[in-house]
Every structure is written in structure tokens, then in C-alpha cells.
Coordinates of C-alpha atoms and ligand atoms in Angstrom, one line a residue:
X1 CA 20.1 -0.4 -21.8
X2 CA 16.4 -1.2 -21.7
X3 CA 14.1 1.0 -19.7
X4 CA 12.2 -1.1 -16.6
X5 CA 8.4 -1.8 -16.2
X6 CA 8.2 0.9 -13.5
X7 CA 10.2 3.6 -16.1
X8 CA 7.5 3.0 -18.8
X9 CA 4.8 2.6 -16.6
X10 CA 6.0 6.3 -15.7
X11 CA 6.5 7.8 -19.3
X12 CA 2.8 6.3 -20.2
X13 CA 1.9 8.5 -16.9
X14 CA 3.5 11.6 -17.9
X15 CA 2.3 11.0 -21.1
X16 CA -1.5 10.2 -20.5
X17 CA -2.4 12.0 -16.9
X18 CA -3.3 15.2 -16.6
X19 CA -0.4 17.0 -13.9
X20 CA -2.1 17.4 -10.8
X21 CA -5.4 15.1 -11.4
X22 CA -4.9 12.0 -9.6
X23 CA -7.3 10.5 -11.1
X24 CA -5.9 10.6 -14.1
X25 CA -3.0 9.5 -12.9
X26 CA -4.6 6.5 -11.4
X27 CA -6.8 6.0 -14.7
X28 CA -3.1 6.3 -16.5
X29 CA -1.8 3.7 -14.6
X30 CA -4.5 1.3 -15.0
X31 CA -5.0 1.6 -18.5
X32 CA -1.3 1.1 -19.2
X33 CA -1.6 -2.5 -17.1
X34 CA -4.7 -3.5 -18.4
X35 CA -3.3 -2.9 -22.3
X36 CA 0.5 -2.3 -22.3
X37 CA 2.1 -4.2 -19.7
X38 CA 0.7 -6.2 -16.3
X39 CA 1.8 -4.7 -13.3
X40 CA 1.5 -5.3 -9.2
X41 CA -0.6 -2.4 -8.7
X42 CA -3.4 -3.0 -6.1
X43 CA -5.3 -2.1 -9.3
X44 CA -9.2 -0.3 -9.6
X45 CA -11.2 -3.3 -8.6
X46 CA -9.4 -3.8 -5.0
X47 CA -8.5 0.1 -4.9
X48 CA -11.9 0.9 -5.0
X49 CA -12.4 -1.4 -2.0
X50 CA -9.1 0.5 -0.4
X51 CA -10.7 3.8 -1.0
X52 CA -13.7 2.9 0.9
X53 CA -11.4 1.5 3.8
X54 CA -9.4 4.5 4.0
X55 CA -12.5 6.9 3.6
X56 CA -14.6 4.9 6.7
X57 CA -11.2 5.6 8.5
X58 CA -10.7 8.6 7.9
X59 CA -7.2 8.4 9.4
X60 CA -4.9 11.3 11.2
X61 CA -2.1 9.0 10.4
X62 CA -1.0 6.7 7.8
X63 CA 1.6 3.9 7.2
X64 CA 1.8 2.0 3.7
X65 CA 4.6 -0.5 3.0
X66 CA 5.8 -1.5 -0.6
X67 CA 5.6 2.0 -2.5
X68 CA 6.7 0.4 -5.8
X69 CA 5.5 3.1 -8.4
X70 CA 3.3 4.9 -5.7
X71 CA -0.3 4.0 -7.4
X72 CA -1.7 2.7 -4.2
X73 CA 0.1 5.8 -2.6
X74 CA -1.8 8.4 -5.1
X75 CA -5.0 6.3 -4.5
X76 CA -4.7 6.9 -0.5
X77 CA -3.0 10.5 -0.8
X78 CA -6.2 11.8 -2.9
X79 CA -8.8 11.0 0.2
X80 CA -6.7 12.1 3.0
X81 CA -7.9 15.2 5.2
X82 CA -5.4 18.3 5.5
X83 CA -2.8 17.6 8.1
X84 CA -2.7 14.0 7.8
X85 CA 0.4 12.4 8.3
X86 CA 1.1 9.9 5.6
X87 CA 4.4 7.7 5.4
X88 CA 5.7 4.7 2.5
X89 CA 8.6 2.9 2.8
X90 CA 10.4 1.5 -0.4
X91 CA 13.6 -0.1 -0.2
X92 CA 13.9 -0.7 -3.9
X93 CA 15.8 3.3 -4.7
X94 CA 14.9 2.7 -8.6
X95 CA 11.4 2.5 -7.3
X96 CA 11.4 5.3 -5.0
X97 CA 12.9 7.3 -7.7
X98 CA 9.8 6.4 -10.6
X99 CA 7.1 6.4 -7.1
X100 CA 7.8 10.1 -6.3
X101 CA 7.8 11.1 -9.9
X102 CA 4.4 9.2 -10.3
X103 CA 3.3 10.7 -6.7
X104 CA 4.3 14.3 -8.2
X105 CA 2.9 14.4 -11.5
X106 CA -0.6 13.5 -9.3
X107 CA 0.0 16.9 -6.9
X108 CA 0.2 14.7 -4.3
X109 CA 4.1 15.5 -3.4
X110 CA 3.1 17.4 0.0
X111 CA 0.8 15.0 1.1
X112 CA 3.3 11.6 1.8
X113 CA 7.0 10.8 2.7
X114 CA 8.0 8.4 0.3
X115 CA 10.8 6.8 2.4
X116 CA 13.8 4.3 1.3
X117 CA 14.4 1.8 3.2
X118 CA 13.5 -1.5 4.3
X119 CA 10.1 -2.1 6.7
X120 CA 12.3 -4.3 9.1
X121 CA 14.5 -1.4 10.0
X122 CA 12.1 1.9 9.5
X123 CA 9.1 0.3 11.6
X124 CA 11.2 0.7 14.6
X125 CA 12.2 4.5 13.6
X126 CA 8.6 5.9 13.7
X127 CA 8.3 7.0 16.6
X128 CA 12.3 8.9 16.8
X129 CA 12.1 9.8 13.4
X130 CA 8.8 10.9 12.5
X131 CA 7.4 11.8 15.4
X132 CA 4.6 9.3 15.0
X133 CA 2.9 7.8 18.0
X134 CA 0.5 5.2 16.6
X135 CA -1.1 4.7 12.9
X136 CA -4.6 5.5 12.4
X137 CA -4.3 3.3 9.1
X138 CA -1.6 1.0 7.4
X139 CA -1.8 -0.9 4.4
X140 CA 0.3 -3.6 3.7
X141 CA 1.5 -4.4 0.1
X142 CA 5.4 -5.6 0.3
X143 CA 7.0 -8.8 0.2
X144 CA 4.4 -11.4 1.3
X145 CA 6.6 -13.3 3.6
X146 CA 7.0 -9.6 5.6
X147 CA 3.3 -9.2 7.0
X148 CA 3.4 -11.2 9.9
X149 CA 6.6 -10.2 11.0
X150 CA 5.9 -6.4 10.0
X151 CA 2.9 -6.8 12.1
X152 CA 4.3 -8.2 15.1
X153 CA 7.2 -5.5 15.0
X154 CA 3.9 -2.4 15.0
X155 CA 2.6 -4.3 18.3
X156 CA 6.1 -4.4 20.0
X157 CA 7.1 -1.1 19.1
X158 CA 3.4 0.1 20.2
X159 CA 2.1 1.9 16.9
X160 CA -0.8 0.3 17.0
X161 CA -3.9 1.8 19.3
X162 CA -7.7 0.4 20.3
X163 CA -8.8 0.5 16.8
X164 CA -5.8 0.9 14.3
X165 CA -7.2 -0.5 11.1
X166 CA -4.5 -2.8 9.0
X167 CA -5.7 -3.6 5.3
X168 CA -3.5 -6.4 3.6
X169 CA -3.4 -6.2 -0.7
X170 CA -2.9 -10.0 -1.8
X171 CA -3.9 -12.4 1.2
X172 CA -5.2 -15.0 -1.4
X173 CA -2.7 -14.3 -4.2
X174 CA 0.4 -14.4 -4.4
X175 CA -0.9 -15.2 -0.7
X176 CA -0.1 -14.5 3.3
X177 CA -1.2 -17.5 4.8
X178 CA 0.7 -17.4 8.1
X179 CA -0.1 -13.9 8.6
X180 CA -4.2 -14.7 7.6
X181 CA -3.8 -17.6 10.6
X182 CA -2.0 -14.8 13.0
X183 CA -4.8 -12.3 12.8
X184 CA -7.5 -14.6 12.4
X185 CA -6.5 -16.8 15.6
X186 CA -5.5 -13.2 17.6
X187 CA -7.9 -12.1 20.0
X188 CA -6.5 -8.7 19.4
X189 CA -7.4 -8.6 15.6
X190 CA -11.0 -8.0 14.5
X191 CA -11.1 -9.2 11.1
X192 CA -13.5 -9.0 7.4
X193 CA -12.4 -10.4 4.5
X194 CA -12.9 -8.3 1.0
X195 CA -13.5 -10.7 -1.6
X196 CA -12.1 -9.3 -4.9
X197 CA -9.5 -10.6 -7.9
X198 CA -5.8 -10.4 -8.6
X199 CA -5.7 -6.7 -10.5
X200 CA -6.4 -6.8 -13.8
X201 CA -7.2 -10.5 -13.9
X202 CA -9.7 -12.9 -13.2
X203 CA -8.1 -14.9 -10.7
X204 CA -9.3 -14.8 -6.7
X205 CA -7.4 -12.2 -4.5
X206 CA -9.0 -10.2 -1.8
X207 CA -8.0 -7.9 0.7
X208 CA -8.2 -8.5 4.7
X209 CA -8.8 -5.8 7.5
X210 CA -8.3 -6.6 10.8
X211 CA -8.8 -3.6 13.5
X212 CA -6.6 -3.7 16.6
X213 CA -8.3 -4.5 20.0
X214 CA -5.9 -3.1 22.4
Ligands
LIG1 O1 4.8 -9.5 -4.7 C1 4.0 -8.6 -4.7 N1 4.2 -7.5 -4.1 C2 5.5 -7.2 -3.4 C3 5.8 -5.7 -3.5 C4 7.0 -5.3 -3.4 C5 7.3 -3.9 -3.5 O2 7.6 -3.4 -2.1 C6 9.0 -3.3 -1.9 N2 9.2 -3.9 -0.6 C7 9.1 -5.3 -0.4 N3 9.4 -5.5 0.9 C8 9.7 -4.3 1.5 C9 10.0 -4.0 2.8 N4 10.2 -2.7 3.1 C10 10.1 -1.7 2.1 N5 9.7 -2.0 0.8 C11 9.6 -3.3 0.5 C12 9.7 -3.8 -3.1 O3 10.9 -3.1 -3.4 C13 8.6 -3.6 -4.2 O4 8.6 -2.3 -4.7 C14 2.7 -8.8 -5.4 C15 2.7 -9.8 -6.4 C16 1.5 -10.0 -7.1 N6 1.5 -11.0 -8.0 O5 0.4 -11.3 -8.7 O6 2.5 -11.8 -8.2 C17 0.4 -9.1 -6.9 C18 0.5 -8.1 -6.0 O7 -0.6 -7.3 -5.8 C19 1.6 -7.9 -5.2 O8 1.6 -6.9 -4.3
LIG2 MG1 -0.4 -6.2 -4.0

């Protein structure tokens, strides 16, 4: 049967990257979307703009949510200090199967739990499962219609501290209006919007951090 986007997307890796470079995994991966096939990678444009976000952070602990073939994943892994604790959840298993192939092939295997499941029920596992207390750092990049609940679940099940930093992928397109409205009307959200385009295109996107308050 045919092979997915996520399966070639991995062979053009394997082929292409250097093992153990991320970078070359990263250039790999972007190359193949920009002249094989488009994919919903957070791409170089708005990673670059990630990378800066998670290097001003410099986070003890990370969350991402929506793996999918673990770019974003490599891009964060690469900056991160020694002793960081880095979790992503990816319900899709073909996904979480190509992501920690991907993640591998960069070195990066020892650096972040890929985990399957869905954010809905792992949120509430953090703490029991993972020891986690509160994230330093999450990045949101799953179903667009999960933000604003995902968000609400961190502030029930108290991850979030005076000063987490959320950075959402896609707030303009494919689009999180009601979770845009949520932090931007919170008085517990400090929020900038990054101005950027849809990855590998020339439509608008952008990416939004909002820092809890407390
Ligand atoms: O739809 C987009 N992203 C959704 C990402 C979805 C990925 O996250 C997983 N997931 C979903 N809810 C989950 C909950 N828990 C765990 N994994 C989950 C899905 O199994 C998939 O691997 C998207 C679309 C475009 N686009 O131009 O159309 C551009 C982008 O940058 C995008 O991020
Ligand atoms: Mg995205």
C-alpha cells in the first residue's frame, strides 16, 4: 500500500541528514516541504521565531503538544540545557512511530519523551506520571479546536507558575480564534503577537506568547 507523507518525509530524512546533526535534520525536513511535498511543520520562518522563544526562556521544563513527525520537537530539543525535562504528546501511533525515528536520526533521543496519547487525558497525568510540577515552556501545535481547552485544563491542574511562557504555532491560520479572545481578554495572560507566514507559503500566520501571571 502506499507509504504516508510522514513515512517519506522520514526516508528523505534518513536519506539527506547527517545522523546526529539536527540541523541537518531540520534543513532535511524543510527542503523536502519546500520541493517534495508541503507539510504542517512549524517550518524555518516561524521556527526561527520558536528558537528565539525557547532560547529567552531557557526552560527547566518543557511541554509540546502535536509531535506529528517531531520537527518542531528536534528544533526545541537542540537548544535545551542538560537536565531539562522535555515531554510531546502524539496521539496519532503512526506518527509517534516516524517522530521518534526523525527525533533519533537528530541524536536527540535522550533529550524528550515522545508520548502517545491524547492532550485531554495526559495533561492531567503530569504531575503522577512524570513527576512534573509546572512547565517552564509549552508550545502548542495540535488540533486547533484543543488550545483553549488544553489551556484551561494546565491552569486547573496547576502546571502553570508566575511566568510559564505558552507559544501557540497557527493562531491566524488554520486559526485559534477562541483561544486568541481567551488569553487576550485574561488578566492572567500577558500576550505579543509574532507576525510571520503559514510555513512554506506566503500566506499570514503568526505565532502568539502569552506568559502566565499567577
Ligand atoms: O492542523 C494543524 N495542526 C494539527 C496538528 C496535529 C498533530 O497533532 C496531533 N494531535 C492533535 N491533537 C492532539 C491532542 N493530543 C495529542 N496529539 C494531538 C495529531 O495526531 C497530529 O499529529 C495545522 C494545519 C496547518 N494548515 O495549514 O492546515 C498548518 C499548521 O502549522 C498546523 O499545525
Ligand atoms: Mg502548526
Amino acid at each position: 500500500t502506499r507509504s504516508t507523507r510522514p513515512q517519506r518525509m522520514l526516508k528523505a530524512v534518513q536519506k539527506n541528514a547527517t545522523k546526529g546533526n539536527p540541523e541537518s535534520v531540520i534543513s532535511a525536513i524543510d527542503y523536502f516541504c519546500k520541493h517534495s511535498e508541503w507539510a504542517m511543520n512549524v517550518g524555518d520562518e516561524k521556527g526561527s521565531i520558536l528558537d528565539s522563544v525557547v532560547t529567552e526562556v531557557n526552560p527547566s521544563t518543557v511541554l509540546e503538544l502535536g509531535t506529528y513527525c517531531g520537527y518542531s520537537t528536534v528544533r526545541i530539543a537542540r537548544l535545551l540545557s542538560p537536565g531539562t525535562k522535555f515531554i510531546t504528546l502524539e496521539f496519532n501511533p503512526a506518527n509517534v512511530t516516524v517522530a521518534r525515528q526523525i527525533i533519533a536520526h537528530a541524536g536527540l533521543q535522550d533529550k524528550v519523551t515522545v508520548v502517545e496519547g491524547s492532550s485531554g487525558d495526559l495533561i492531567p497525568q503530569m504531575k503522577e506520571r512524570f513527576g512534573i510540577t509546572t512547565f517552564d515552556f509549552i508550545f502548542l501545535d495540535h488540533w486547533k479546536d484543543r488550545y483553549l481547552p488544553d489551556i484551561k485544563l494546565f491552569e486547573e491542574c496547576g502546571l502553570l507558575r508566575k511566568g510559564s511562557v505558552l507559544l501557540a504555532d497557527n493562531v491566524i491560520c488554520p486559526g485559534a480564534p477562541e483561544y486568541l479572545e481567551y488569553v487576550r481578554n485574561s488578566p492572567r495572560y500577558e500576550n505579543r503577537y509574532y507576525p510571520a507566514h503559514l510555513e512554506y507559503t506566503k500566506v499570514e500566520d503568526g505565532l502568539e506568547k502569552s506568559v502566565f501571571l499567577g
